[in-house]
mmCIF file of N, CA and C in Angstrom:
data_model
loop_
_atom_site.group_PDB
_atom_site.id
_atom_site.type_symbol
_atom_site.label_atom_id
_atom_site.label_comp_id
_atom_site.label_asym_id
_atom_site.label_seq_id
_atom_site.Cartn_x
_atom_site.Cartn_y
_atom_site.Cartn_z
ATOM 1 N N UNK A 201 -121.086 -16.487 -52.468
ATOM 2 C CA UNK A 201 -120.621 -18.199 -52.810
ATOM 3 C C UNK A 201 -121.634 -19.459 -52.104
ATOM 4 N N UNK A 202 -121.907 -19.954 -52.921
ATOM 5 C CA UNK A 202 -122.631 -21.868 -52.740
ATOM 6 C C UNK A 202 -121.729 -22.247 -51.699
ATOM 7 N N UNK A 203 -122.147 -23.778 -51.148
ATOM 8 C CA UNK A 203 -121.498 -24.255 -50.580
ATOM 9 C C UNK A 203 -120.634 -25.246 -51.445
ATOM 10 N N UNK A 204 -121.387 -25.572 -52.790
ATOM 11 C CA UNK A 204 -120.347 -26.435 -53.462
ATOM 12 C C UNK A 204 -119.362 -25.394 -53.757
ATOM 13 N N UNK A 205 -119.065 -24.284 -54.154
ATOM 14 C CA UNK A 205 -118.207 -23.403 -54.822
ATOM 15 C C UNK A 205 -117.007 -23.241 -53.567
ATOM 16 N N UNK A 206 -117.510 -23.158 -51.941
ATOM 17 C CA UNK A 206 -117.144 -23.679 -51.289
ATOM 18 C C UNK A 206 -115.999 -24.401 -50.577
ATOM 19 N N UNK A 207 -116.461 -26.000 -51.383
ATOM 20 C CA UNK A 207 -116.140 -26.979 -51.052
ATOM 21 C C UNK A 207 -114.920 -26.894 -52.048
ATOM 22 N N UNK A 208 -115.357 -26.651 -53.644
ATOM 23 C CA UNK A 208 -114.195 -27.006 -54.680
ATOM 24 C C UNK A 208 -112.754 -26.079 -54.182
ATOM 25 N N UNK A 209 -113.449 -24.803 -53.361
ATOM 26 C CA UNK A 209 -112.486 -24.103 -53.214
ATOM 27 C C UNK A 209 -111.093 -24.477 -51.970
ATOM 28 N N UNK A 210 -111.712 -25.080 -50.780
ATOM 29 C CA UNK A 210 -111.158 -25.355 -49.815
ATOM 30 C C UNK A 210 -110.308 -26.869 -50.684
ATOM 31 N N UNK A 211 -110.631 -27.432 -51.310
ATOM 32 C CA UNK A 211 -110.424 -28.426 -51.901
ATOM 33 C C UNK A 211 -108.729 -27.838 -52.878
ATOM 34 N N UNK A 212 -109.153 -26.929 -53.526
ATOM 35 C CA UNK A 212 -108.168 -26.297 -54.143
ATOM 36 C C UNK A 212 -106.644 -25.840 -53.466
ATOM 37 N N UNK A 213 -107.527 -25.446 -52.246
ATOM 38 C CA UNK A 213 -106.476 -24.838 -51.065
ATOM 39 C C UNK A 213 -105.753 -25.631 -50.765
ATOM 40 N N UNK A 214 -106.299 -26.950 -50.727
ATOM 41 C CA UNK A 214 -105.730 -28.272 -49.855
ATOM 42 C C UNK A 214 -104.450 -28.776 -50.710
ATOM 43 N N UNK A 215 -104.990 -28.879 -52.213
ATOM 44 C CA UNK A 215 -104.041 -29.551 -53.301
ATOM 45 C C UNK A 215 -102.474 -28.171 -53.329
ATOM 46 N N UNK A 216 -102.781 -26.774 -53.352
ATOM 47 C CA UNK A 216 -101.716 -26.208 -53.645
ATOM 48 C C UNK A 216 -100.706 -25.947 -52.074
ATOM 49 N N UNK A 217 -101.413 -26.373 -51.256
ATOM 50 C CA UNK A 217 -100.876 -26.657 -49.870
ATOM 51 C C UNK A 217 -100.381 -27.738 -49.066
ATOM 52 N N UNK A 218 -100.580 -28.405 -49.914
ATOM 53 C CA UNK A 218 -100.597 -30.586 -49.084
ATOM 54 C C UNK A 218 -99.633 -31.140 -49.314
ATOM 55 N N UNK A 219 -98.903 -32.185 -49.037
ATOM 56 C CA UNK A 219 -97.847 -32.998 -49.651
ATOM 57 C C UNK A 219 -98.239 -33.557 -51.048
ATOM 58 N N UNK A 220 -99.707 -33.990 -51.324
ATOM 59 C CA UNK A 220 -100.210 -34.231 -52.857
ATOM 60 C C UNK A 220 -99.480 -33.655 -54.128
ATOM 61 N N UNK A 221 -99.395 -32.204 -53.796
ATOM 62 C CA UNK A 221 -98.878 -31.197 -55.011
ATOM 63 C C UNK A 221 -97.562 -31.847 -55.195
ATOM 64 N N UNK A 222 -96.672 -32.053 -54.140
ATOM 65 C CA UNK A 222 -95.147 -32.561 -54.662
ATOM 66 C C UNK A 222 -95.360 -33.805 -55.745
ATOM 67 N N UNK A 223 -96.676 -34.663 -54.899
ATOM 68 C CA UNK A 223 -96.276 -36.410 -55.505
ATOM 69 C C UNK A 223 -96.875 -36.129 -56.797
ATOM 70 N N UNK A 224 -98.105 -35.545 -56.919
ATOM 71 C CA UNK A 224 -98.351 -35.005 -58.394
ATOM 72 C C UNK A 224 -97.466 -34.278 -59.262
ATOM 73 N N UNK A 225 -96.227 -33.860 -58.920
ATOM 74 C CA UNK A 225 -95.793 -32.952 -59.766
ATOM 75 C C UNK A 225 -95.371 -33.688 -61.335
ATOM 76 N N UNK A 226 -94.846 -35.264 -60.536
ATOM 77 C CA UNK A 226 -94.341 -35.968 -61.869
ATOM 78 C C UNK A 226 -95.421 -36.764 -62.341
ATOM 79 N N UNK A 227 -96.309 -36.568 -61.971
ATOM 80 C CA UNK A 227 -97.597 -37.187 -63.123
ATOM 81 C C UNK A 227 -98.255 -36.245 -63.869
ATOM 82 N N UNK A 228 -98.671 -37.219 -64.824
ATOM 83 C CA UNK A 228 -99.462 -36.245 -65.869
ATOM 84 C C UNK A 228 -100.767 -35.270 -65.345
ATOM 85 N N UNK A 229 -101.132 -34.118 -65.887
ATOM 86 C CA UNK A 229 -102.378 -33.640 -65.215
ATOM 87 C C UNK A 229 -103.894 -34.416 -64.685
ATOM 88 N N UNK A 230 -103.901 -35.136 -66.388
ATOM 89 C CA UNK A 230 -105.497 -36.149 -66.095
ATOM 90 C C UNK A 230 -105.587 -36.927 -65.239
ATOM 91 N N UNK A 231 -104.066 -37.572 -65.402
ATOM 92 C CA UNK A 231 -104.098 -38.625 -64.145
ATOM 93 C C UNK A 231 -104.074 -37.816 -62.704
ATOM 94 N N UNK A 232 -103.125 -36.980 -62.315
ATOM 95 C CA UNK A 232 -103.495 -36.342 -61.047
ATOM 96 C C UNK A 232 -105.111 -36.026 -60.494
ATOM 97 N N UNK A 233 -105.473 -35.390 -61.151
ATOM 98 C CA UNK A 233 -106.852 -35.401 -61.263
ATOM 99 C C UNK A 233 -107.789 -36.247 -61.197
ATOM 100 N N UNK A 234 -107.441 -37.282 -61.894
ATOM 101 C CA UNK A 234 -108.088 -38.602 -61.844
ATOM 102 C C UNK A 234 -107.877 -39.382 -60.590
ATOM 103 N N UNK A 235 -106.537 -39.383 -60.007
ATOM 104 C CA UNK A 235 -106.530 -39.584 -58.399
ATOM 105 C C UNK A 235 -107.237 -39.226 -57.086
ATOM 106 N N UNK A 236 -107.407 -37.339 -57.932
ATOM 107 C CA UNK A 236 -108.078 -36.972 -56.771
ATOM 108 C C UNK A 236 -109.550 -37.386 -56.694
ATOM 109 N N UNK A 237 -110.424 -37.229 -57.675
ATOM 110 C CA UNK A 237 -111.653 -37.732 -58.039
ATOM 111 C C UNK A 237 -111.903 -39.068 -57.549
ATOM 112 N N UNK A 238 -110.764 -39.962 -57.414
ATOM 113 C CA UNK A 238 -111.014 -41.024 -56.992
ATOM 114 C C UNK A 238 -111.070 -41.171 -55.351
ATOM 115 N N UNK A 239 -110.033 -40.945 -54.827
ATOM 116 C CA UNK A 239 -110.096 -40.217 -53.431
ATOM 117 C C UNK A 239 -111.833 -39.369 -53.066
ATOM 118 N N UNK A 240 -111.940 -38.825 -53.777
ATOM 119 C CA UNK A 240 -113.161 -37.802 -53.399
ATOM 120 C C UNK A 240 -114.287 -37.592 -54.663
ATOM 121 N N UNK A 241 -115.432 -38.798 -54.642
ATOM 122 C CA UNK A 241 -116.036 -38.531 -55.849
ATOM 123 C C UNK A 241 -116.795 -37.280 -55.621
ATOM 124 N N UNK A 242 -117.353 -36.847 -54.591
ATOM 125 C CA UNK A 242 -117.994 -35.295 -54.126
ATOM 126 C C UNK A 242 -116.949 -34.346 -55.017
ATOM 127 N N UNK A 243 -115.825 -34.470 -54.917
ATOM 128 C CA UNK A 243 -115.435 -33.475 -55.714
ATOM 129 C C UNK A 243 -115.528 -33.247 -57.236
ATOM 130 N N UNK A 244 -115.237 -34.325 -57.454
ATOM 131 C CA UNK A 244 -115.625 -34.563 -58.985
ATOM 132 C C UNK A 244 -116.898 -34.105 -59.238
ATOM 133 N N UNK A 245 -118.226 -34.744 -58.409
ATOM 134 C CA UNK A 245 -119.624 -33.635 -58.923
ATOM 135 C C UNK A 245 -119.134 -32.378 -58.562
ATOM 136 N N UNK A 246 -119.155 -31.898 -57.407
ATOM 137 C CA UNK A 246 -118.720 -30.104 -57.563
ATOM 138 C C UNK A 246 -117.832 -29.888 -58.533
ATOM 139 N N UNK A 247 -117.013 -30.719 -59.289
ATOM 140 C CA UNK A 247 -116.164 -29.784 -60.100
ATOM 141 C C UNK A 247 -117.256 -29.541 -61.603
ATOM 142 N N UNK A 248 -118.031 -30.634 -61.627
ATOM 143 C CA UNK A 248 -118.959 -30.904 -63.063
ATOM 144 C C UNK A 248 -119.736 -29.904 -62.701
ATOM 145 N N UNK A 249 -120.536 -29.573 -61.360
ATOM 146 C CA UNK A 249 -121.543 -28.746 -60.972
ATOM 147 C C UNK A 249 -121.209 -27.006 -61.483
ATOM 148 N N UNK A 250 -119.844 -27.182 -60.680
ATOM 149 C CA UNK A 250 -119.135 -25.651 -61.402
ATOM 150 C C UNK A 250 -119.160 -25.576 -62.608
ATOM 151 N N UNK A 251 -118.845 -26.389 -63.069
ATOM 152 C CA UNK A 251 -118.533 -25.925 -64.807
ATOM 153 C C UNK A 251 -119.519 -26.201 -65.749
ATOM 154 N N UNK A 252 -120.514 -26.459 -65.236
ATOM 155 C CA UNK A 252 -121.872 -26.351 -66.193
ATOM 156 C C UNK A 252 -122.239 -25.121 -65.611
ATOM 157 N N UNK A 253 -122.741 -24.599 -64.375
ATOM 158 C CA UNK A 253 -122.821 -23.254 -64.216
ATOM 159 C C UNK A 253 -122.290 -22.053 -64.679
ATOM 160 N N UNK A 254 -120.898 -22.156 -64.912
ATOM 161 C CA UNK A 254 -119.996 -21.342 -65.910
ATOM 162 C C UNK A 254 -120.165 -21.553 -67.179
ATOM 163 N N UNK A 255 -120.831 -22.816 -67.717
ATOM 164 C CA UNK A 255 -121.450 -22.967 -69.128
ATOM 165 C C UNK A 255 -119.952 -23.128 -69.888
ATOM 166 N N UNK A 256 -119.031 -23.605 -69.190
ATOM 167 C CA UNK A 256 -117.158 -24.083 -69.992
ATOM 168 C C UNK A 256 -117.615 -25.310 -70.461
ATOM 169 N N UNK A 257 -117.825 -25.428 -72.126
ATOM 170 C CA UNK A 257 -117.957 -26.536 -72.381
ATOM 171 C C UNK A 257 -116.104 -27.334 -72.524
ATOM 172 N N UNK A 258 -115.552 -26.481 -72.752
ATOM 173 C CA UNK A 258 -114.308 -27.164 -73.277
ATOM 174 C C UNK A 258 -113.569 -27.911 -71.846
ATOM 175 N N UNK A 259 -113.741 -26.925 -70.799
ATOM 176 C CA UNK A 259 -113.343 -27.357 -69.051
ATOM 177 C C UNK A 259 -114.471 -28.785 -68.843
ATOM 178 N N UNK A 260 -115.519 -28.717 -69.368
ATOM 179 C CA UNK A 260 -116.552 -29.520 -68.816
ATOM 180 C C UNK A 260 -115.550 -31.209 -69.771
ATOM 181 N N UNK A 261 -115.157 -31.092 -71.554
ATOM 182 C CA UNK A 261 -114.963 -32.104 -72.203
ATOM 183 C C UNK A 261 -113.249 -32.532 -70.954
ATOM 184 N N UNK A 262 -112.769 -31.875 -70.625
ATOM 185 C CA UNK A 262 -111.410 -32.370 -69.886
ATOM 186 C C UNK A 262 -111.896 -32.877 -68.584
ATOM 187 N N UNK A 263 -113.070 -32.209 -68.074
ATOM 188 C CA UNK A 263 -113.559 -32.788 -66.429
ATOM 189 C C UNK A 263 -113.874 -34.378 -66.970
ATOM 190 N N UNK A 264 -114.555 -34.126 -68.264
ATOM 191 C CA UNK A 264 -115.307 -35.921 -68.756
ATOM 192 C C UNK A 264 -114.300 -36.835 -68.437
ATOM 193 N N UNK A 265 -113.134 -36.690 -69.437
ATOM 194 C CA UNK A 265 -111.742 -37.010 -69.786
ATOM 195 C C UNK A 265 -110.992 -37.497 -67.985
ATOM 196 N N UNK A 266 -111.264 -36.783 -67.297
ATOM 197 C CA UNK A 266 -110.551 -36.940 -65.991
ATOM 198 C C UNK A 266 -111.379 -37.908 -65.489
ATOM 199 N N UNK A 267 -112.710 -37.838 -65.071
ATOM 200 C CA UNK A 267 -113.725 -38.506 -64.519
ATOM 201 C C UNK A 267 -113.914 -39.799 -65.217
ATOM 202 N N UNK A 268 -113.433 -40.219 -66.566
ATOM 203 C CA UNK A 268 -113.759 -40.790 -66.974
ATOM 204 C C UNK A 268 -112.429 -42.207 -66.720
ATOM 205 N N UNK A 269 -111.066 -41.581 -66.317
ATOM 206 C CA UNK A 269 -109.892 -41.975 -66.388
ATOM 207 C C UNK A 269 -109.925 -42.465 -64.837
ATOM 208 N N UNK A 270 -110.839 -41.631 -63.952
ATOM 209 C CA UNK A 270 -110.942 -41.728 -62.372
ATOM 210 C C UNK A 270 -111.686 -43.544 -62.180
ATOM 211 N N UNK A 271 -112.911 -43.621 -63.202
ATOM 212 C CA UNK A 271 -113.808 -44.328 -62.390
ATOM 213 C C UNK A 271 -114.179 -45.592 -63.618
ATOM 214 N N UNK A 272 -113.043 -45.097 -64.819
ATOM 215 C CA UNK A 272 -113.402 -46.478 -65.607
ATOM 216 C C UNK A 272 -114.470 -46.097 -66.420
ATOM 217 N N UNK A 273 -114.597 -46.552 -67.999
ATOM 218 C CA UNK A 273 -115.690 -46.459 -68.325
ATOM 219 C C UNK A 273 -115.465 -46.260 -69.863
ATOM 220 N N UNK A 274 -116.577 -46.024 -70.593
ATOM 221 C CA UNK A 274 -116.033 -46.071 -72.278
ATOM 222 C C UNK A 274 -114.899 -45.253 -72.984
ATOM 223 N N UNK A 275 -114.485 -45.551 -73.863
ATOM 224 C CA UNK A 275 -113.262 -44.789 -74.379
ATOM 225 C C UNK A 275 -113.848 -43.523 -75.225
ATOM 226 N N UNK A 276 -113.304 -42.333 -75.171
ATOM 227 C CA UNK A 276 -114.244 -41.330 -75.305
ATOM 228 C C UNK A 276 -113.064 -40.617 -76.520
ATOM 229 N N UNK A 277 -114.154 -40.712 -78.162
ATOM 230 C CA UNK A 277 -113.388 -40.410 -78.852
ATOM 231 C C UNK A 277 -114.542 -38.565 -79.293
ATOM 232 N N UNK A 278 -113.711 -37.963 -79.253
ATOM 233 C CA UNK A 278 -114.260 -36.045 -79.319
ATOM 234 C C UNK A 278 -114.208 -35.832 -80.624
ATOM 235 N N UNK A 279 -113.330 -36.509 -81.707
ATOM 236 C CA UNK A 279 -112.965 -35.087 -82.806
ATOM 237 C C UNK A 279 -114.421 -34.913 -83.631
ATOM 238 N N UNK A 280 -113.900 -33.807 -83.424
ATOM 239 C CA UNK A 280 -114.947 -33.320 -84.553
ATOM 240 C C UNK A 280 -115.615 -34.239 -86.167
ATOM 241 N N UNK A 281 -116.679 -33.615 -86.479
ATOM 242 C CA UNK A 281 -117.040 -34.715 -87.549
ATOM 243 C C UNK A 281 -117.762 -33.254 -88.645
ATOM 244 N N UNK A 282 -117.038 -32.941 -89.646
ATOM 245 C CA UNK A 282 -117.361 -32.223 -90.896
ATOM 246 C C UNK A 282 -118.285 -32.491 -91.354
ATOM 247 N N UNK A 283 -119.065 -33.674 -91.482
ATOM 248 C CA UNK A 283 -119.614 -33.927 -92.858
ATOM 249 C C UNK A 283 -121.332 -33.788 -91.912
ATOM 250 N N UNK A 284 -122.092 -33.622 -93.368
ATOM 251 C CA UNK A 284 -123.595 -33.580 -92.920
ATOM 252 C C UNK A 284 -124.125 -35.004 -92.670
ATOM 253 N N UNK A 285 -125.032 -35.305 -91.188
ATOM 254 C CA UNK A 285 -124.995 -36.542 -90.595
ATOM 255 C C UNK A 285 -126.522 -36.835 -91.472
ATOM 256 N N UNK A 286 -126.906 -36.104 -91.980
ATOM 257 C CA UNK A 286 -128.186 -36.208 -93.722
ATOM 258 C C UNK A 286 -127.901 -37.128 -94.246
ATOM 259 N N UNK A 287 -129.060 -38.167 -94.400
ATOM 260 C CA UNK A 287 -128.231 -38.660 -96.036
ATOM 261 C C UNK A 287 -128.697 -37.957 -97.041
ATOM 262 N N UNK A 288 -127.824 -38.190 -98.353
ATOM 263 C CA UNK A 288 -127.691 -37.463 -99.162
ATOM 264 C C UNK A 288 -129.288 -37.277 -99.934
ATOM 265 N N UNK A 289 -130.249 -37.709 -99.707
ATOM 266 C CA UNK A 289 -131.629 -37.627 -100.392
ATOM 267 C C UNK A 289 -132.638 -36.665 -99.562
ATOM 268 N N UNK A 290 -131.782 -36.257 -98.039
ATOM 269 C CA UNK A 290 -132.968 -35.509 -97.076
ATOM 270 C C UNK A 290 -133.036 -34.083 -98.142
ATOM 271 N N UNK A 291 -133.442 -33.167 -97.938
ATOM 272 C CA UNK A 291 -133.877 -31.887 -98.608
ATOM 273 C C UNK A 291 -133.152 -31.060 -97.304
ATOM 274 N N UNK A 292 -132.686 -30.004 -97.504
ATOM 275 C CA UNK A 292 -131.783 -29.129 -96.739
ATOM 276 C C UNK A 292 -133.175 -28.528 -95.414
ATOM 277 N N UNK A 293 -133.274 -28.078 -94.563
ATOM 278 C CA UNK A 293 -133.833 -27.307 -93.529
ATOM 279 C C UNK A 293 -133.597 -26.076 -93.965
#
């Protein structure tokens, strides 16, 4: 296991056994994670690195939303679009 993965595991154990867990239970999950990322930006980075290593796109989108909430940023609208982005006159590839 890499050092980054070890750090993440230590933080997860801390969450499971620490007083923060009691404080977090009344908050929405995204807000609780945003608070953790704000307190420990290295955890946010390690989380993203782990997700990228695993190739889990849905989890990456969740983490991006939580990190955006933690550090402020642009509004994210990730609704799928079923329209063809090419102009009507473009030939199919």
